[in-house]
Tab-separated table of C-alpha atoms and ligand atoms in Angstrom:
chain	number	residue	atom	x	y	z
A	1	MET	CA	39.750	-11.973	-30.585
A	2	GLU	CA	42.472	-9.384	-30.476
A	3	LYS	CA	40.214	-6.950	-32.207
A	4	ILE	CA	37.334	-7.457	-29.845
A	5	ALA	CA	37.157	-4.526	-27.518
A	6	LEU	CA	37.634	-5.788	-23.960
A	7	PRO	CA	35.542	-2.917	-22.474
A	8	VAL	CA	32.494	-4.229	-24.389
A	9	PHE	CA	33.051	-7.696	-22.907
A	10	LEU	CA	33.517	-6.225	-19.420
A	11	LEU	CA	30.364	-4.106	-19.713
A	12	LEU	CA	28.348	-7.109	-20.848
A	13	ALA	CA	29.874	-9.270	-18.156
A	14	THR	CA	29.023	-6.669	-15.487
A	15	ILE	CA	25.402	-6.603	-16.719
A	16	GLY	CA	25.328	-10.435	-16.709
A	17	HIS	CA	26.862	-10.669	-13.220
A	18	CYS	CA	24.475	-8.107	-11.684
A	19	GLY	CA	21.593	-9.814	-13.461
A	20	LEU	CA	22.536	-13.207	-12.028
A	21	VAL	CA	22.865	-11.812	-8.491
A	22	VAL	CA	19.502	-10.051	-8.699
A	23	TRP	CA	17.804	-13.124	-10.235
A	24	ALA	CA	19.158	-15.289	-7.393
A	25	TYR	CA	18.060	-12.709	-4.775
A	26	ASN	CA	14.543	-12.392	-6.240
A	27	SER	CA	14.120	-16.147	-6.624
A	28	ILE	CA	15.225	-17.085	-3.097
A	29	ASN	CA	12.799	-14.549	-1.684
A	30	ALA	CA	9.977	-16.065	-3.727
A	31	THR	CA	10.365	-19.451	-2.087
A	32	GLY	CA	8.464	-20.699	0.968
A	33	LEU	CA	11.674	-21.219	2.930
A	34	ARG	CA	11.850	-19.785	6.487
A	35	ARG	CA	13.002	-16.201	6.711
A	36	THR	CA	16.191	-17.054	8.664
A	37	THR	CA	17.196	-19.544	5.929
A	38	ILE	CA	16.449	-16.992	3.231
A	39	LYS	CA	18.554	-14.364	5.001
A	40	ARG	CA	21.477	-16.771	5.236
A	41	ILE	CA	21.263	-17.630	1.516
A	42	GLU	CA	20.938	-13.932	0.681
A	43	LYS	CA	24.236	-13.279	2.467
A	44	LEU	CA	25.833	-16.174	0.595
A	45	ILE	CA	24.584	-14.828	-2.728
A	46	LEU	CA	25.995	-11.369	-1.927
A	47	LEU	CA	29.266	-12.808	-0.710
A	48	ILE	CA	29.732	-14.868	-3.882
A	49	GLY	CA	28.571	-11.900	-5.929
A	50	VAL	CA	31.399	-9.791	-4.483
A	51	LEU	CA	34.078	-12.455	-4.084
A	52	LEU	CA	34.000	-13.971	-7.561
A	53	PRO	CA	34.727	-10.828	-9.608
A	54	THR	CA	37.176	-9.619	-6.953
A	55	CYS	CA	39.168	-12.875	-7.186
A	56	ALA	CA	39.013	-12.789	-10.965
A	57	ILE	CA	40.422	-9.207	-11.096
A	58	ALA	CA	43.019	-9.945	-8.405
A	59	ALA	CA	44.252	-13.060	-10.263
A	60	GLU	CA	44.487	-11.122	-13.495
A	61	LEU	CA	46.454	-8.224	-11.978
A	62	TYR	CA	48.761	-10.533	-9.976
A	63	SER	CA	49.687	-12.787	-12.963
A	64	ARG	CA	49.823	-10.136	-15.663
A	65	GLU	CA	53.203	-9.792	-17.324
A	66	ALA	CA	54.703	-6.348	-17.279
A	67	GLY	CA	53.933	-4.464	-20.461
A	68	SER	CA	51.401	-7.004	-21.818
A	69	ALA	CA	48.378	-5.543	-23.497
A	70	PHE	CA	45.097	-5.733	-21.645
A	71	THR	CA	43.176	-7.751	-24.210
A	72	PHE	CA	40.755	-10.674	-24.093
A	73	GLU	CA	43.396	-12.956	-25.523
A	74	ASN	CA	45.849	-12.206	-22.684
A	75	LEU	CA	43.359	-13.051	-19.949
A	76	ARG	CA	43.766	-16.203	-17.869
A	77	PHE	CA	41.839	-19.188	-19.201
A	78	LEU	CA	39.374	-19.381	-16.302
A	79	ASN	CA	38.662	-15.637	-16.548
A	80	LYS	CA	37.969	-16.004	-20.269
A	81	ILE	CA	35.370	-18.701	-19.446
A	82	PHE	CA	33.930	-16.568	-16.598
A	83	LEU	CA	33.686	-13.528	-18.897
A	84	VAL	CA	32.074	-15.440	-21.776
A	85	VAL	CA	29.465	-17.148	-19.504
A	86	LEU	CA	28.486	-13.798	-18.005
A	87	CYS	CA	28.285	-12.153	-21.421
A	88	LEU	CA	26.099	-14.980	-22.760
A	89	PHE	CA	23.800	-14.651	-19.754
A	90	ALA	CA	23.560	-10.888	-20.320
A	91	VAL	CA	22.751	-11.386	-24.037
A	92	VAL	CA	20.106	-14.030	-23.291
A	93	ALA	CA	18.554	-12.404	-20.209
A	94	THR	CA	18.449	-8.775	-21.243
A	95	PRO	CA	15.533	-9.106	-23.745
A	96	PHE	CA	13.497	-10.891	-21.063
A	97	TRP	CA	14.415	-8.243	-18.489
A	98	ILE	CA	13.372	-5.425	-20.873
A	99	GLU	CA	10.147	-7.271	-21.765
A	100	SER	CA	9.179	-7.563	-18.040
A	101	ARG	CA	9.549	-3.789	-17.477
A	102	PRO	CA	6.295	-2.258	-16.132
A	103	ILE	CA	5.843	-0.229	-19.288
A	104	PHE	CA	5.452	-3.501	-21.291
A	105	SER	CA	3.922	-5.883	-18.747
A	106	GLN	CA	1.158	-3.791	-17.157
A	107	SER	CA	-2.374	-3.763	-18.612
A	108	ARG	CA	-2.761	-0.030	-18.471
A	109	ASP	CA	-5.839	-0.141	-20.701
A	110	LEU	CA	-7.714	-2.148	-18.081
A	111	SER	CA	-7.494	0.436	-15.295
A	112	GLN	CA	-8.079	4.154	-14.995
A	113	HIS	CA	-6.832	6.388	-12.212
A	114	LEU	CA	-9.824	8.394	-10.983
A	115	VAL	CA	-8.252	10.191	-8.039
A	116	SER	CA	-4.703	9.982	-6.776
A	117	HIS	CA	-3.298	12.004	-3.961
A	118	LEU	CA	0.073	11.832	-2.242
A	119	TRP	CA	0.178	12.664	1.466
A	120	LYS	CA	3.559	13.735	2.711
A	121	PRO	CA	4.611	13.806	6.370
A	122	GLU	CA	4.338	17.576	6.515
A	123	GLU	CA	0.660	17.188	5.558
A	124	LYS	CA	-0.057	14.174	7.754
A	125	GLY	CA	1.983	15.024	10.822
A	126	SER	CA	4.687	12.888	12.370
A	127	CYS	CA	4.091	9.183	11.722
A	128	PHE	CA	7.264	7.508	12.998
A	129	ARG	CA	7.472	5.702	16.361
A	130	GLY	CA	10.585	3.567	16.151
A	131	ARG	CA	14.130	4.958	16.032
A	132	LYS	CA	15.141	3.157	12.812
A	133	PHE	CA	12.258	4.578	10.747
A	134	SER	CA	12.278	8.020	12.301
A	135	THR	CA	16.014	8.380	11.556
A	136	MET	CA	15.830	6.958	8.044
A	137	GLY	CA	12.458	8.561	7.298
A	138	ARG	CA	14.049	12.033	7.583
A	139	LEU	CA	16.567	11.341	4.855
A	140	PRO	CA	15.905	13.332	1.707
A	141	PHE	CA	13.683	11.569	-0.847
A	142	ASN	CA	12.898	8.699	1.505
A	143	GLU	CA	9.140	7.997	1.104
A	144	ILE	CA	8.480	5.554	3.937
A	145	GLY	CA	6.348	8.127	5.730
A	146	TRP	CA	4.340	9.106	2.609
A	147	MET	CA	1.004	7.593	1.594
A	148	GLU	CA	-0.591	7.569	-1.818
A	149	VAL	CA	-4.368	7.249	-1.624
A	150	ASN	CA	-5.887	6.439	-4.951
A	151	GLN	CA	-9.150	5.530	-6.561
A	152	LYS	CA	-8.966	3.303	-9.620
A	153	LYS	CA	-11.547	1.990	-12.015
A	154	LEU	CA	-10.833	-1.628	-13.025
A	155	LEU	CA	-12.224	-2.934	-16.301
A	156	LEU	CA	-13.004	-6.632	-15.908
A	157	ASN	CA	-13.772	-9.470	-18.295
A	158	ASN	CA	-17.325	-10.916	-18.184
A	159	PHE	CA	-18.209	-8.986	-15.050
A	160	PRO	CA	-21.920	-9.506	-14.258
A	161	LYS	CA	-23.998	-6.423	-14.884
A	162	ALA	CA	-25.632	-6.657	-11.494
A	163	LEU	CA	-22.201	-6.272	-9.848
A	164	HIS	CA	-21.220	-3.129	-11.733
A	165	GLY	CA	-20.130	-0.391	-9.372
A	166	LEU	CA	-18.978	-2.820	-6.658
A	167	THR	CA	-16.272	-1.145	-4.653
A	168	ILE	CA	-13.291	-2.666	-2.815
A	169	ALA	CA	-10.884	-1.039	-0.410
A	170	HIS	CA	-7.591	-2.848	-1.000
A	171	ILE	CA	-5.027	-2.802	1.792
A	172	SER	CA	-1.801	-4.752	1.776
A	173	ASP	CA	1.516	-5.178	3.587
A	174	VAL	CA	0.623	-3.268	6.694
A	175	HIS	CA	3.733	-4.614	8.466
A	176	LEU	CA	3.068	-3.746	12.116
A	177	THR	CA	6.643	-3.544	13.374
A	178	GLY	CA	6.284	-0.842	16.023
A	179	GLN	CA	8.198	1.574	13.726
A	180	MET	CA	5.102	3.502	12.559
A	181	GLU	CA	2.521	5.275	14.636
A	182	PRO	CA	-0.956	3.680	14.393
A	183	LEU	CA	-2.058	7.160	13.096
A	184	PHE	CA	-0.049	6.471	9.903
A	185	TYR	CA	-2.432	3.588	9.108
A	186	ARG	CA	-5.550	5.099	10.630
A	187	GLN	CA	-5.470	8.209	8.373
A	188	ALA	CA	-5.368	6.048	5.254
A	189	PHE	CA	-8.092	3.679	6.579
A	190	GLU	CA	-10.309	6.615	7.486
A	191	TRP	CA	-9.914	8.001	3.946
A	192	LEU	CA	-10.984	4.561	2.567
A	193	GLN	CA	-13.841	4.261	5.072
A	194	GLN	CA	-15.352	7.643	4.207
A	195	LEU	CA	-15.683	6.418	0.600
A	196	GLN	CA	-17.954	3.632	1.964
A	197	PRO	CA	-16.469	0.552	0.228
A	198	ASP	CA	-18.658	-2.535	-0.212
A	199	VAL	CA	-15.759	-4.780	0.625
A	200	PHE	CA	-12.431	-4.524	2.522
A	201	VAL	CA	-9.572	-6.745	1.412
A	202	LEU	CA	-6.282	-7.168	3.242
A	203	SER	CA	-3.735	-9.162	1.222
A	204	GLY	CA	-1.212	-10.242	3.902
A	205	ASP	CA	1.934	-9.218	5.814
A	206	ILE	CA	-0.007	-7.816	8.738
A	207	VAL	CA	2.299	-8.202	11.776
A	208	ASP	CA	6.048	-8.821	12.009
A	209	TYR	CA	6.614	-9.272	15.716
A	210	ASP	CA	4.741	-10.867	18.585
A	211	ARG	CA	4.971	-7.649	20.594
A	212	CYS	CA	3.012	-5.832	17.898
A	213	VAL	CA	-0.028	-8.195	17.765
A	214	ASP	CA	-1.943	-5.922	20.141
A	215	ASP	CA	-1.607	-3.052	17.613
A	216	ILE	CA	-4.071	-4.901	15.328
A	217	GLY	CA	-6.944	-3.781	17.631
A	218	VAL	CA	-5.853	-0.113	17.493
A	219	VAL	CA	-5.096	-0.017	13.747
A	220	PHE	CA	-8.006	-2.014	12.380
A	221	ASP	CA	-10.724	-1.017	14.794
A	222	GLY	CA	-13.980	0.420	13.422
A	223	LEU	CA	-13.601	-0.483	9.781
A	224	HIS	CA	-16.927	-1.407	8.225
A	225	ALA	CA	-17.962	-2.804	4.828
A	226	PRO	CA	-21.518	-4.099	4.259
A	227	LEU	CA	-20.425	-7.058	2.074
A	228	GLY	CA	-17.578	-8.105	4.324
A	229	LYS	CA	-13.891	-7.764	5.218
A	230	TYR	CA	-11.567	-10.533	4.016
A	231	PHE	CA	-7.880	-11.241	4.614
A	232	VAL	CA	-5.072	-13.688	3.968
A	233	LEU	CA	-1.751	-13.971	5.821
A	234	GLY	CA	1.626	-13.241	4.270
A	235	ASN	CA	5.226	-14.480	4.633
A	236	HIS	CA	6.010	-11.956	7.348
A	237	ASP	CA	3.120	-13.172	9.512
A	238	ARG	CA	4.944	-16.472	9.675
A	239	ARG	CA	7.689	-14.822	11.738
A	240	LEU	CA	5.381	-14.878	14.725
A	241	ARG	CA	5.458	-17.651	17.357
A	242	ASP	CA	1.875	-18.406	16.503
A	243	PRO	CA	0.583	-16.677	13.303
A	244	ILE	CA	-2.934	-17.841	14.104
A	245	GLN	CA	-3.116	-15.128	16.770
A	246	VAL	CA	-3.138	-12.549	13.935
A	247	SER	CA	-6.027	-14.387	12.294
A	248	ASN	CA	-7.906	-14.622	15.578
A	249	ARG	CA	-7.542	-10.923	16.313
A	250	LEU	CA	-8.857	-9.997	12.897
A	251	ILE	CA	-11.734	-12.430	13.168
A	252	GLN	CA	-12.650	-10.796	16.511
A	253	LEU	CA	-12.814	-7.484	14.606
A	254	GLY	CA	-15.242	-9.008	12.068
A	255	TRP	CA	-12.796	-9.986	9.341
A	256	HIS	CA	-13.107	-13.292	7.470
A	257	ASP	CA	-10.105	-15.555	7.186
A	258	ALA	CA	-10.045	-16.264	3.433
A	259	GLY	CA	-6.739	-18.107	3.787
A	260	LYS	CA	-8.513	-20.794	5.788
A	261	CYS	CA	-11.829	-21.148	4.015
A	262	HIS	CA	-13.786	-19.700	1.150
A	263	ALA	CA	-16.506	-17.182	1.758
A	264	SER	CA	-19.280	-15.632	-0.277
A	265	PHE	CA	-21.562	-12.644	-0.274
A	266	LEU	CA	-24.714	-11.634	-2.086
A	267	HIS	CA	-24.950	-8.412	-4.009
A	268	ASN	CA	-27.936	-7.439	-6.159
A	269	GLY	CA	-29.004	-11.102	-6.243
A	270	MET	CA	-25.573	-12.298	-7.422
A	271	LYS	CA	-23.494	-14.619	-5.356
A	272	VAL	CA	-19.787	-13.705	-5.218
A	273	ARG	CA	-17.284	-16.266	-4.057
A	274	VAL	CA	-14.196	-15.075	-2.126
A	275	VAL	CA	-11.142	-17.389	-2.276
A	276	GLY	CA	-7.784	-16.954	-0.559
A	277	ASN	CA	-4.293	-18.190	-1.270
A	278	GLU	CA	-1.286	-17.975	1.104
A	279	LEU	CA	1.116	-20.149	-0.881
A	280	PRO	CA	3.982	-20.898	-0.623
A	281	TRP	CA	4.074	-19.929	3.072
A	282	PHE	CA	0.906	-21.315	4.565
A	283	HIS	CA	-1.193	-24.361	3.745
A	284	ARG	CA	-4.106	-23.536	6.018
A	285	TYR	CA	-6.822	-23.867	3.461
A	286	GLU	CA	-9.421	-26.438	4.506
A	287	THR	CA	-10.504	-28.387	1.444
A	288	GLU	CA	-13.808	-29.337	3.086
A	289	SER	CA	-14.679	-25.616	3.060
A	290	HIS	CA	-14.889	-25.789	-0.727
A	291	SER	CA	-18.437	-25.217	-1.792
A	292	ASP	CA	-20.078	-26.497	-4.935
A	293	ASP	CA	-22.635	-23.733	-4.755
A	294	ILE	CA	-23.463	-21.851	-7.891
A	295	PHE	CA	-21.804	-18.455	-7.889
A	296	SER	CA	-21.765	-15.616	-10.368
A	297	TRP	CA	-18.243	-14.313	-9.967
A	298	THR	CA	-15.045	-15.016	-8.018
A	299	LEU	CA	-12.857	-12.570	-6.101
A	300	GLY	CA	-9.391	-13.948	-5.257
A	301	ILE	CA	-6.957	-12.770	-2.578
A	302	ALA	CA	-3.327	-13.943	-2.599
A	303	HIS	CA	-0.316	-12.498	-0.842
A	304	SER	CA	2.060	-13.164	-3.723
A	305	PRO	CA	1.380	-12.178	-7.354
A	306	ASP	CA	3.205	-15.405	-8.220
A	307	GLN	CA	-0.218	-17.027	-7.637
A	308	LEU	CA	-1.682	-15.438	-10.768
A	309	ALA	CA	-1.747	-18.877	-12.469
A	310	TRP	CA	-3.783	-20.192	-9.488
A	311	GLY	CA	-6.152	-17.200	-9.876
A	312	VAL	CA	-6.684	-18.068	-13.541
A	313	LYS	CA	-7.169	-21.808	-12.737
A	314	THR	CA	-9.639	-20.940	-9.923
A	315	GLY	CA	-11.631	-18.693	-12.228
A	316	CYS	CA	-10.996	-15.445	-10.370
A	317	GLY	CA	-12.327	-12.387	-12.198
A	318	LEU	CA	-10.129	-10.256	-9.971
A	319	LEU	CA	-7.087	-11.250	-7.932
A	320	LEU	CA	-5.781	-8.798	-5.244
A	321	CYS	CA	-2.174	-9.196	-4.143
A	322	GLY	CA	0.714	-7.409	-2.403
A	323	HIS	CA	4.099	-8.784	-1.243
A	324	THR	CA	6.356	-7.130	-3.825
A	325	HIS	CA	6.104	-3.568	-2.338
A	326	GLY	CA	6.466	-2.114	-5.847
A	327	GLY	CA	10.165	-3.017	-5.615
A	328	GLN	CA	10.746	-0.468	-2.804
A	329	ILE	CA	13.129	1.517	-5.079
A	330	ARG	CA	12.202	2.534	-8.614
A	331	PHE	CA	14.677	4.286	-10.831
A	332	PRO	CA	13.457	6.853	-13.325
A	333	GLY	CA	13.080	5.265	-16.720
A	334	ILE	CA	14.160	1.862	-15.455
A	335	GLY	CA	11.664	1.044	-12.692
A	336	PRO	CA	12.270	-1.501	-9.878
A	337	ILE	CA	15.212	-3.875	-9.888
A	338	VAL	CA	14.438	-6.149	-6.963
A	339	ALA	CA	11.202	-7.876	-6.028
A	340	PRO	CA	10.615	-11.161	-4.129
A	341	SER	CA	8.975	-13.009	-7.002
A	342	TRP	CA	9.758	-15.823	-9.438
A	343	HIS	CA	8.881	-13.262	-12.082
A	344	GLY	CA	11.346	-10.672	-10.801
A	345	THR	CA	9.894	-7.188	-10.993
A	346	ARG	CA	7.258	-8.055	-13.650
A	347	TYR	CA	4.472	-7.946	-11.074
A	348	ALA	CA	6.023	-5.417	-8.690
A	349	SER	CA	2.864	-3.313	-8.608
A	350	GLY	CA	-0.020	-2.298	-10.857
A	351	VAL	CA	-2.686	-4.035	-12.951
A	352	PHE	CA	-2.035	-7.133	-15.021
A	353	GLU	CA	-4.217	-9.497	-17.017
A	354	ARG	CA	-3.903	-13.115	-17.917
A	355	ASN	CA	-6.581	-15.317	-19.518
A	356	GLY	CA	-9.491	-13.270	-18.251
A	357	THR	CA	-8.162	-12.758	-14.688
A	358	LEU	CA	-7.262	-9.230	-13.751
A	359	MET	CA	-4.653	-8.835	-10.989
A	360	HIS	CA	-4.178	-5.758	-8.896
A	361	VAL	CA	-0.850	-5.652	-7.034
A	362	SER	CA	-0.609	-3.076	-4.267
A	363	ARG	CA	2.704	-1.450	-3.316
A	364	GLY	CA	1.603	-1.968	0.311
A	365	MET	CA	1.650	0.407	3.236
A	366	SER	CA	4.921	-0.299	4.984
A	367	GLY	CA	7.705	-2.885	5.326
A	368	VAL	CA	10.757	-3.807	7.360
A	369	HIS	CA	13.186	-1.966	5.123
A	370	PRO	CA	13.410	1.735	6.099
A	371	TYR	CA	13.648	3.139	2.593
A	372	ARG	CA	11.410	3.694	-0.445
A	373	TRP	CA	12.305	5.757	-3.428
A	374	GLY	CA	9.972	6.504	-6.324
A	375	CYS	CA	7.649	3.988	-4.714
A	376	PRO	CA	5.469	5.485	-1.960
A	377	PRO	CA	3.174	3.358	0.230
A	378	GLU	CA	-0.366	3.086	-1.084
A	379	VAL	CA	-3.946	2.149	-0.313
A	380	SER	CA	-6.469	1.726	-3.145
A	381	PHE	CA	-10.158	2.161	-3.553
A	382	LEU	CA	-11.230	0.096	-6.549
A	383	HIS	CA	-14.372	0.615	-8.639
A	384	LEU	CA	-15.229	-2.543	-10.565
A	385	THR	CA	-16.918	-2.474	-13.910
A	386	ASP	CA	-17.115	-4.543	-17.130
A	387	ARG	CA	-14.568	-3.687	-19.807
A	388	THR	CA	-17.268	-3.623	-22.508
A	389	ASN	CA	-19.079	-0.768	-20.697
B	401	FE2	FE1	5.367	-7.252	2.695
């Protein structure tokens, strides 16, 4: 052991320790617990994450004999165990962490970027309303006021020929908090609307505070899609005294509540089923709404990409999700570190495929955290086609 370089142990242990803290943080945020409970557990995780290594270092420095070499062998017994456990975790977890990096997990061959444009505040005009976002939004490199508008072609498995060319405007994580001007959303929605989508999909996290419910009418007014507008609620909508008021406002504006019951539309003689999933936060789905009708294809909407297995089981050809915000911060060459998912950052944003179900995860339009780096807000206009075409 004497010959083992302690710095290598310490480096591995640091990786293991940070990995454990991030894993705990991601996992707790993937649960259906109430937000206040999650915030308390988050603080506990961070406290333990700081206290444990601090105590270990302090104990080592305090008990160290003068002149003794700083080697693994001379460490206190408990610190040796602590170090070995963290190193083992690093060795076991690192391959999984690398394997889940976007460069390996995304199905890049199943989507093509047709048009992508980044609007920056100087192009869009001032978009901040609240003090928190207007202060933070002016910091260099902070992208919370940006908007990436993009058109993507998605290549689907067994997509009926009659549905080729179907277009969907995918919006997610609008987060009406009062911090952004309605214009911020309206500009992006108008860009989507002028492309004349067949369908609008909104995949949750619509309003954060009761006082912002009235903004729904201003932000979502006037959107039109001939084959319908469909939404599900997200975890942040559960912060409201009565989340159903969000649903009711959108229904008044002609949206269909896919979190409550299935829907369908006809296109070129084909019947498309639209199914929603709000797990693990809401259980509003009415089983009696399930229809045994024959349908040609299924479009799924879930707030969390953790519901991919459900999408596969339900037979969704395409599943549209949000929730993970792309990780909010993405480091060059590394990507995101934190995302509220059981899969960590694997499904932070992008296009993924499992057993014939294609999943598109949006980075979303806003959030409650006033920072984004390497991860601008986005709205997407999706062109659907068969992969064999
Ligand atoms: Fe969100």
